[in-house]
mmCIF file of C-alpha atoms and ligand atoms in Angstrom:
data_model
loop_
_atom_site.group_PDB
_atom_site.id
_atom_site.type_symbol
_atom_site.label_atom_id
_atom_site.label_comp_id
_atom_site.label_asym_id
_atom_site.label_seq_id
_atom_site.Cartn_x
_atom_site.Cartn_y
_atom_site.Cartn_z
ATOM 1 C CA MET A 1 3.808 3.484 8.772
ATOM 2 C CA TYR A 2 0.783 2.258 11.302
ATOM 3 C CA ASN A 3 -1.155 -1.044 11.942
ATOM 4 C CA GLN A 4 -4.082 -0.370 13.253
ATOM 5 C CA ARG A 5 -8.060 -1.912 13.292
ATOM 6 C CA ALA A 6 -9.684 0.025 11.376
ATOM 7 C CA THR A 7 -14.295 -0.078 10.695
ATOM 8 C CA ILE A 8 -15.675 -0.445 7.034
ATOM 9 C CA LEU A 9 -18.066 2.766 6.937
ATOM 10 C CA TRP A 10 -19.218 1.304 3.884
ATOM 11 C CA ASN A 11 -19.289 -1.324 1.410
ATOM 12 C CA HIS A 12 -20.393 -0.535 -1.997
ATOM 13 C CA GLN A 13 -20.517 -3.027 -5.370
ATOM 14 C CA VAL A 14 -19.819 -0.776 -7.910
ATOM 15 C CA GLY A 15 -20.175 -3.112 -10.663
ATOM 16 C CA PRO A 16 -19.585 -6.880 -12.184
ATOM 17 C CA ALA A 17 -17.121 -7.908 -9.328
ATOM 18 C CA HIS A 18 -15.922 -4.089 -8.017
ATOM 19 C CA HIS A 19 -16.284 -2.183 -4.502
ATOM 20 C CA ARG A 20 -15.788 0.545 -3.284
ATOM 21 C CA ILE A 21 -15.221 0.905 0.458
ATOM 22 C CA GLY A 22 -14.368 3.264 2.894
ATOM 23 C CA MET A 23 -12.726 2.097 5.766
ATOM 24 C CA GLY A 24 -12.932 4.582 8.956
ATOM 25 C CA CYS A 25 -9.198 5.079 10.062
ATOM 26 C CA ARG A 26 -6.740 7.239 11.507
ATOM 27 C CA ALA A 27 -5.737 10.638 9.578
ATOM 28 C CA GLU A 28 -2.468 9.534 8.530
ATOM 29 C CA PHE A 29 -3.922 7.165 6.565
ATOM 30 C CA ALA A 30 -5.408 9.955 4.424
ATOM 31 C CA ASP A 31 -2.048 12.207 5.124
ATOM 32 C CA ALA A 32 -0.916 9.272 2.286
ATOM 33 C CA VAL A 33 0.828 10.030 -1.015
ATOM 34 C CA PRO A 34 -1.298 8.897 -4.433
ATOM 35 C CA GLY A 35 0.227 5.604 -5.499
ATOM 36 C CA GLN A 36 0.675 4.749 -1.630
ATOM 37 C CA PHE A 37 -0.656 1.492 -0.393
ATOM 38 C CA VAL A 38 -2.376 -0.007 2.250
ATOM 39 C CA MET A 39 -2.407 -3.865 3.405
ATOM 40 C CA VAL A 40 -5.500 -5.339 4.253
ATOM 41 C CA ARG A 41 -7.214 -8.086 6.045
ATOM 42 C CA PRO A 42 -10.197 -8.845 8.024
ATOM 43 C CA ALA A 43 -9.568 -8.859 11.762
ATOM 44 C CA GLY A 44 -9.847 -11.843 13.447
ATOM 45 C CA ARG A 45 -10.014 -15.851 12.719
ATOM 46 C CA GLN A 46 -12.103 -15.853 9.873
ATOM 47 C CA GLY A 47 -9.637 -13.716 7.391
ATOM 48 C CA PRO A 48 -6.728 -14.934 5.247
ATOM 49 C CA LEU A 49 -3.610 -15.600 7.300
ATOM 50 C CA LEU A 50 -1.773 -12.701 4.870
ATOM 51 C CA ARG A 51 -2.842 -8.902 3.871
ATOM 52 C CA ARG A 52 -2.945 -8.045 0.832
ATOM 53 C CA PRO A 53 -2.098 -5.095 -1.106
ATOM 54 C CA TYR A 54 -4.749 -2.497 -2.077
ATOM 55 C CA SER A 55 -3.991 1.446 -3.887
ATOM 56 C CA ILE A 56 -5.372 4.282 -1.997
ATOM 57 C CA PHE A 57 -8.237 5.191 -4.017
ATOM 58 C CA ASN A 58 -9.626 8.469 -1.958
ATOM 59 C CA PRO A 59 -8.712 10.143 1.182
ATOM 60 C CA ILE A 60 -11.611 10.156 2.784
ATOM 61 C CA GLU A 61 -12.562 13.583 4.829
ATOM 62 C CA GLU A 62 -15.725 15.073 7.053
ATOM 63 C CA GLN A 63 -15.769 18.962 7.539
ATOM 64 C CA GLY A 64 -11.723 18.798 6.046
ATOM 65 C CA ARG A 65 -10.918 16.837 8.183
ATOM 66 C CA ALA A 66 -9.603 13.731 7.645
ATOM 67 C CA VAL A 67 -11.335 10.490 8.344
ATOM 68 C CA GLY A 68 -9.642 7.454 6.371
ATOM 69 C CA ILE A 69 -9.397 6.319 3.196
ATOM 70 C CA GLU A 70 -11.643 4.367 0.564
ATOM 71 C CA LEU A 71 -10.531 1.332 -1.458
ATOM 72 C CA LEU A 72 -11.342 0.341 -4.853
ATOM 73 C CA ILE A 73 -11.849 -3.508 -5.044
ATOM 74 C CA LYS A 74 -12.185 -6.644 -7.542
ATOM 75 C CA VAL A 75 -13.031 -10.137 -6.479
ATOM 76 C CA VAL A 76 -10.648 -12.288 -8.053
ATOM 77 C CA GLY A 77 -10.469 -14.880 -5.139
ATOM 78 C CA GLU A 78 -11.135 -16.384 -2.114
ATOM 79 C CA GLY A 79 -9.179 -13.197 0.261
ATOM 80 C CA THR A 80 -10.833 -10.155 -1.727
ATOM 81 C CA GLY A 81 -14.378 -11.985 -1.579
ATOM 82 C CA GLN A 82 -13.947 -12.241 2.401
ATOM 83 C CA LEU A 83 -13.067 -8.257 2.190
ATOM 84 C CA CYS A 84 -15.995 -7.519 -0.463
ATOM 85 C CA GLY A 85 -17.980 -9.257 1.501
ATOM 86 C CA LEU A 86 -18.212 -7.335 5.086
ATOM 87 C CA PRO A 87 -20.538 -5.242 6.326
ATOM 88 C CA PRO A 88 -20.402 -1.661 7.209
ATOM 89 C CA GLY A 89 -19.270 -1.870 10.748
ATOM 90 C CA ALA A 90 -16.792 -5.035 10.271
ATOM 91 C CA ALA A 91 -12.963 -4.322 11.461
ATOM 92 C CA ILE A 92 -10.397 -4.226 9.244
ATOM 93 C CA ASP A 93 -6.981 -5.257 10.274
ATOM 94 C CA LEU A 94 -4.933 -2.103 8.025
ATOM 95 C CA LEU A 95 -1.250 -1.733 7.678
ATOM 96 C CA GLY A 96 0.446 1.850 6.109
ATOM 97 C CA PRO A 97 0.549 3.371 3.873
ATOM 98 C CA LEU A 98 3.515 1.702 2.482
ATOM 99 C CA GLY A 99 5.950 2.213 -0.817
ATOM 100 C CA ARG A 100 6.404 5.406 -2.603
ATOM 101 C CA GLY A 101 3.674 7.288 -4.446
ATOM 102 C CA PHE A 102 3.540 9.321 -7.936
ATOM 103 C CA ARG A 103 5.265 12.076 -7.961
ATOM 104 C CA VAL A 104 4.344 15.678 -9.321
ATOM 105 C CA PRO A 105 7.173 17.861 -10.202
ATOM 106 C CA PRO A 106 6.468 21.430 -9.648
ATOM 107 C CA GLN A 107 7.173 22.673 -13.276
ATOM 108 C CA MET A 108 4.260 19.865 -14.618
ATOM 109 C CA ARG A 109 1.491 21.657 -17.066
ATOM 110 C CA ARG A 110 0.438 18.985 -18.986
ATOM 111 C CA ALA A 111 -0.243 15.467 -18.304
ATOM 112 C CA VAL A 112 -1.858 12.416 -19.295
ATOM 113 C CA LEU A 113 -3.009 10.287 -17.002
ATOM 114 C CA VAL A 114 -3.907 6.044 -18.024
ATOM 115 C CA ALA A 115 -5.478 3.713 -16.425
ATOM 116 C CA GLY A 116 -6.290 -0.084 -17.537
ATOM 117 C CA GLY A 117 -9.058 -1.877 -15.278
ATOM 118 C CA ILE A 118 -8.815 -1.541 -11.205
ATOM 119 C CA GLY A 119 -5.419 0.751 -12.206
ATOM 120 C CA VAL A 120 -7.609 3.033 -12.505
ATOM 121 C CA ALA A 121 -7.868 3.269 -8.477
ATOM 122 C CA PRO A 122 -3.943 5.422 -7.532
ATOM 123 C CA ILE A 123 -4.883 7.206 -10.805
ATOM 124 C CA TYR A 124 -8.148 8.370 -9.426
ATOM 125 C CA PHE A 125 -6.479 9.644 -6.303
ATOM 126 C CA LEU A 126 -3.693 11.586 -8.314
ATOM 127 C CA SER A 127 -5.802 13.108 -10.151
ATOM 128 C CA LEU A 128 -7.921 14.089 -6.679
ATOM 129 C CA ALA A 129 -3.927 15.426 -5.617
ATOM 130 C CA MET A 130 -4.065 17.712 -8.544
ATOM 131 C CA VAL A 131 -6.940 18.994 -8.424
ATOM 132 C CA LYS A 132 -5.904 19.937 -5.074
ATOM 133 C CA ASN A 133 -2.688 21.393 -5.967
ATOM 134 C CA ARG A 134 -4.329 23.990 -8.737
ATOM 135 C CA LEU A 135 -3.239 22.009 -11.329
ATOM 136 C CA PRO A 136 -6.239 22.885 -13.962
ATOM 137 C CA ALA A 137 -8.209 19.469 -14.707
ATOM 138 C CA LYS A 138 -8.786 20.780 -18.301
ATOM 139 C CA GLN A 139 -5.157 20.745 -19.412
ATOM 140 C CA GLN A 140 -4.807 17.339 -19.184
ATOM 141 C CA ARG A 141 -6.263 14.066 -20.215
ATOM 142 C CA VAL A 142 -7.580 10.961 -19.201
ATOM 143 C CA TYR A 143 -7.536 7.870 -20.581
ATOM 144 C CA ILE A 144 -9.244 4.592 -19.248
ATOM 145 C CA GLY A 145 -9.461 1.326 -21.228
ATOM 146 C CA ALA A 146 -11.562 -1.271 -20.127
ATOM 147 C CA ARG A 147 -12.929 -5.268 -21.159
ATOM 148 C CA SER A 148 -16.736 -3.766 -21.541
ATOM 149 C CA ASP A 149 -19.337 -1.234 -20.269
ATOM 150 C CA GLN A 150 -19.884 -2.844 -17.080
ATOM 151 C CA GLU A 151 -16.035 -3.266 -15.890
ATOM 152 C CA LEU A 152 -15.506 0.477 -16.744
ATOM 153 C CA LEU A 153 -14.369 2.425 -13.356
ATOM 154 C CA CYS A 154 -15.051 5.883 -12.112
ATOM 155 C CA LEU A 155 -15.726 7.849 -15.692
ATOM 156 C CA ALA A 156 -18.160 9.871 -14.159
ATOM 157 C CA ASP A 157 -16.073 10.714 -11.272
ATOM 158 C CA PHE A 158 -12.921 11.693 -13.579
ATOM 159 C CA GLU A 159 -15.737 13.837 -15.042
ATOM 160 C CA ALA A 160 -17.292 15.873 -12.048
ATOM 161 C CA LEU A 161 -13.905 16.930 -11.576
ATOM 162 C CA GLY A 162 -13.370 18.358 -15.157
ATOM 163 C CA TYR A 163 -10.558 15.929 -16.463
ATOM 164 C CA PRO A 164 -11.531 15.411 -20.580
ATOM 165 C CA VAL A 165 -12.061 11.693 -20.222
ATOM 166 C CA THR A 166 -11.080 9.729 -23.180
ATOM 167 C CA CYS A 167 -12.790 5.418 -23.095
ATOM 168 C CA THR A 168 -12.036 2.122 -25.137
ATOM 169 C CA THR A 169 -13.142 -1.156 -24.426
ATOM 170 C CA ASP A 170 -12.301 -4.525 -25.820
ATOM 171 C CA ASP A 171 -15.832 -5.541 -26.884
ATOM 172 C CA GLY A 172 -16.630 -1.820 -28.326
ATOM 173 C CA SER A 173 -19.163 -0.886 -25.745
ATOM 174 C CA VAL A 174 -17.717 2.193 -24.480
ATOM 175 C CA GLY A 175 -15.939 4.403 -26.808
ATOM 176 C CA ASP A 176 -13.354 2.715 -29.489
ATOM 177 C CA GLN A 177 -13.129 -1.365 -29.222
ATOM 178 C CA CYS A 178 -8.386 -1.016 -29.429
ATOM 179 C CA LEU A 179 -6.169 -0.879 -27.170
ATOM 180 C CA ILE A 180 -6.360 2.666 -24.797
ATOM 181 C CA THR A 181 -2.673 2.972 -26.098
ATOM 182 C CA ASP A 182 -3.859 3.738 -29.417
ATOM 183 C CA PRO A 183 -5.537 7.328 -28.518
ATOM 184 C CA VAL A 184 -2.969 7.652 -25.782
ATOM 185 C CA GLU A 185 -0.046 7.130 -28.786
ATOM 186 C CA ALA A 186 -2.040 9.626 -30.773
ATOM 187 C CA LEU A 187 -2.596 12.131 -28.832
ATOM 188 C CA VAL A 188 1.268 12.419 -27.472
ATOM 189 C CA ALA A 189 2.110 12.642 -31.064
ATOM 190 C CA ALA A 190 0.603 15.955 -31.597
ATOM 191 C CA HIS A 191 1.203 17.596 -28.292
ATOM 192 C CA ARG A 192 3.990 16.140 -25.945
ATOM 193 C CA PRO A 193 2.746 15.988 -22.747
ATOM 194 C CA ASP A 194 5.140 16.163 -19.386
ATOM 195 C CA MET A 195 4.341 13.908 -18.048
ATOM 196 C CA VAL A 196 3.289 10.403 -18.064
ATOM 197 C CA TYR A 197 1.365 8.391 -15.368
ATOM 198 C CA ALA A 198 0.075 4.785 -15.506
ATOM 199 C CA CYS A 199 -1.468 2.147 -13.778
ATOM 200 C CA GLY A 200 -2.813 -0.811 -15.388
ATOM 201 C CA PRO A 201 -1.775 -4.562 -16.498
ATOM 202 C CA PRO A 202 1.513 -5.333 -17.617
ATOM 203 C CA ALA A 203 0.358 -5.649 -21.116
ATOM 204 C CA MET A 204 -0.613 -2.056 -21.349
ATOM 205 C CA LEU A 205 2.245 -1.250 -19.225
ATOM 206 C CA ALA A 206 4.666 -2.609 -21.913
ATOM 207 C CA CYS A 207 2.772 -1.050 -24.712
ATOM 208 C CA LEU A 208 2.376 2.175 -22.763
ATOM 209 C CA GLY A 209 6.676 1.697 -22.292
ATOM 210 C CA GLY A 210 6.911 1.368 -26.167
ATOM 211 C CA ILE A 211 5.251 4.904 -26.992
ATOM 212 C CA VAL A 212 6.858 6.850 -23.751
ATOM 213 C CA GLU A 213 10.639 5.670 -25.497
ATOM 214 C CA LYS A 214 9.403 6.130 -29.123
ATOM 215 C CA TYR A 215 8.822 9.979 -28.189
ATOM 216 C CA ARG A 216 11.038 10.158 -25.161
ATOM 217 C CA LEU A 217 8.208 11.149 -22.583
ATOM 218 C CA GLU A 218 8.787 10.785 -19.427
ATOM 219 C CA CYS A 219 6.457 8.025 -17.383
ATOM 220 C CA GLN A 220 5.880 7.237 -14.319
ATOM 221 C CA VAL A 221 4.251 3.809 -13.716
ATOM 222 C CA SER A 222 2.035 1.760 -10.674
ATOM 223 C CA ILE A 223 3.436 -2.202 -10.604
ATOM 224 C CA GLU A 224 0.713 -4.248 -9.842
ATOM 225 C CA THR A 225 2.604 -7.170 -8.551
ATOM 226 C CA MET A 226 2.316 -9.753 -5.593
ATOM 227 C CA MET A 227 3.484 -8.473 -1.805
ATOM 228 C CA ALA A 228 3.356 -10.811 0.824
ATOM 229 C CA CYS A 229 4.785 -8.726 4.184
ATOM 230 C CA GLY A 230 4.737 -5.327 2.305
ATOM 231 C CA MET A 231 7.466 -4.246 4.449
ATOM 232 C CA GLY A 232 10.478 -5.690 2.277
ATOM 233 C CA ALA A 233 10.752 -8.645 4.478
ATOM 234 C CA CYS A 234 9.816 -11.189 1.707
ATOM 235 C CA LEU A 235 11.515 -10.148 -1.097
ATOM 236 C CA GLY A 236 8.396 -11.402 -3.429
ATOM 237 C CA CYS A 237 7.786 -8.198 -5.155
ATOM 238 C CA ALA A 238 11.060 -7.757 -7.388
ATOM 239 C CA VAL A 239 11.237 -5.506 -10.243
ATOM 240 C CA PRO A 240 13.812 -6.240 -12.690
ATOM 241 C CA GLN A 241 16.245 -3.119 -12.717
ATOM 242 C CA ARG A 242 17.060 -1.663 -16.409
ATOM 243 C CA GLN A 243 20.408 -2.132 -17.229
ATOM 244 C CA SER A 244 21.030 -4.225 -14.590
ATOM 245 C CA THR A 245 21.057 -7.513 -12.875
ATOM 246 C CA THR A 246 19.996 -6.430 -9.506
ATOM 247 C CA TYR A 247 16.309 -5.799 -8.927
ATOM 248 C CA LEU A 248 14.293 -3.248 -6.507
ATOM 249 C CA HIS A 249 11.641 -4.092 -4.967
ATOM 250 C CA ALA A 250 7.459 -3.058 -5.503
ATOM 251 C CA CYS A 251 6.572 -2.794 -1.952
ATOM 252 C CA GLN A 252 9.941 -0.485 -0.771
ATOM 253 C CA ASP A 253 11.084 1.451 -3.670
ATOM 254 C CA GLY A 254 7.903 1.532 -5.108
ATOM 255 C CA PRO A 255 4.970 0.499 -6.375
ATOM 256 C CA VAL A 256 5.676 3.585 -8.687
ATOM 257 C CA PHE A 257 8.273 3.803 -10.848
ATOM 258 C CA ASP A 258 10.079 5.820 -12.941
ATOM 259 C CA TRP A 259 9.301 3.566 -16.493
ATOM 260 C CA ALA A 260 13.352 4.278 -17.057
ATOM 261 C CA ALA A 261 14.373 2.623 -14.148
ATOM 262 C CA ILE A 262 12.826 -1.021 -14.401
ATOM 263 C CA ASP A 263 12.456 -3.632 -17.435
ATOM 264 C CA LEU A 264 9.555 -5.205 -17.334
ATOM 265 C CA SER A 265 10.245 -7.286 -20.904
ATOM 266 C CA VAL A 266 8.821 -10.830 -21.130
ATOM 267 C CA GLU A 267 12.498 -11.721 -19.734
ATOM 268 C CA ARG A 268 12.168 -10.673 -16.640
ATOM 269 C CA GLY A 269 9.375 -9.348 -16.266
ATOM 270 C CA VAL A 270 7.342 -9.171 -12.645
HETATM 271 FE FE1 FES B 1 7.539 -8.499 0.928
HETATM 272 FE FE2 FES B 1 8.228 -7.018 -0.801
HETATM 273 S S1 FES B 1 5.861 -7.862 -0.440
HETATM 274 S S2 FES B 1 9.547 -7.303 0.042
#
């Protein structure tokens, strides 16, 4: 884990409230595992007191050398608004890489990658790593759900890597007007994958969890939750452990968990 004052390389708005922010930082950040995250705040007094957690979206390389990371951020409040308002050259306080990322078992051949909303960030990083590890993109399936075409992110990026992509939207502006879990279930019922990877809102994960339990599939999910410290000190990121009264912590035990290890039911959910 490193704490560094990094520099913004670019800040591109890619949706109504979405930004891709590239930042130059030490190479160790780009060596992160997909699913790991960083804690970020603008450097100096103008920033909010606490850092915010963001999944690493894309390691940045120049001539084969790691030079930084890119984050995909949605403006949802003051902290994200300040971050997304920073120009190239601005300094940010960066802590990471943190947490445990996705595991890709050596015997895995066919995976289903499911992303909802801004949850596409770690899923895209995972898709990059799978291609790098010579898993044929055409044998995998990517599913992206969004509210509308305006909020549908990274479709072209996945397609550029060779992944077959299915999209759904709440308003029907792209793909079918249904939950993204509907076409996922149709696929896994016909072609059993070796692994399901997912990141998205709790309702999507709960629905997907029902499907993986029904078909007895292996599944890893990245949990989006509030984090104050990112290092196991505040205990504010508790995730109920399945068949237990104890809790795991998203910042240290996750944010990626085996679906079978956690309990996101409404009664005990994060
Ligand atoms: Fe503080 Fe996890 S964010 S313990």
